[in-house]
């Protein structure tokens, strides 16, 4: 979190049940991509249900600093009039706040433009690895300077040439950065990914008029293409929904309905995992908009309590943002959870493996930390505790959910971090919690 934000503490009291129906704010990953592409497109893009999180406001701030016109309308929609393919030289550094997505994907989008750009972040973002974008973008011809592998990132932009690149770690941000550079480069850019990561970058590019193809693990985009403005409603955020879905499966009589939820298959692995936990889902009103699936999801808890799961390999990469909350509810399951191949959790907004272990222990749980994961045994009763978010939105929200079934109330310190992706979180959690 930025140091200018005052730290707040939120009290979470245990709940008796979860009941209700909600429509969640727009998906963070999609909102970032629409904001960035709208900023470079020709024409005015109109976005409804745009993410309300501070992270996506950072992306809007960056495109505004590059010459796009960003207007927040009274009805809550956002209009972005793009720069028709030509970013202007910004007056100062581009502030990415806490947002790794903004910094990495903007670096790709900017690199073909003939100016010098400095991308800055807060303390947490300035600790996160940036070599993963420097290397492939440099291979395309950009000159990029990092500070010991981290932000500030200085991009000396100019004409780029397409490359054929296999991402060494599964990362949708890196894949998207390369495709964002590739459609503006000369020649063709090919990205191979061993694990299929979220494909919102590909779908957003297509929605803005870029032709690209995908076969097996390979995405190909021709250079020299242009973006044209779109009208879009951003689907509800599955990674925000994860907190409420995980809360609902903790209570045998729960009933939760989430409308207008993003159901993109590359984001829906959580529904499979909760199904193996024993949860029952109904999906209604499925439709496709701008290539993204949207639907209504109803969840009911398993009658015989939560089973537990083993999460490793590709599944860990696909569930990367949901692992903290799954680990936080694991003590309430029968068999617990075993997470492996999730080393990337250590370089998110915080070291999420260490913070999940620390906060579970504070609640009285037994947990074993591994370099690339966690073992959380089942059949444990937790007690309310002092929780520390470490300035990480997903830690604050994951432990607010765990606190609903604990004995006694919990204090979430650094609760304001939720605003990075989901400012309405505590109010909505309170609305669906019966006490
Ligand atoms: C994101 C990709 C993931 C995810 C992040 C959002 C995206 O990061 O953890 O919250 O929008 O592409 P990585 O690309 O680092 O895996």
Coordinates of C-alpha atoms in Angstrom, one line a residue, residues 62 246 288 331 361 430:
X62 CA -1.1 6.1 -16.6
X246 CA -15.3 -19.7 0.2
X288 CA -20.6 -14.1 -24.1
X331 CA -8.5 -25.9 8.7
X361 CA -0.8 -19.7 13.4
X430 CA -21.3 -7.9 6.3

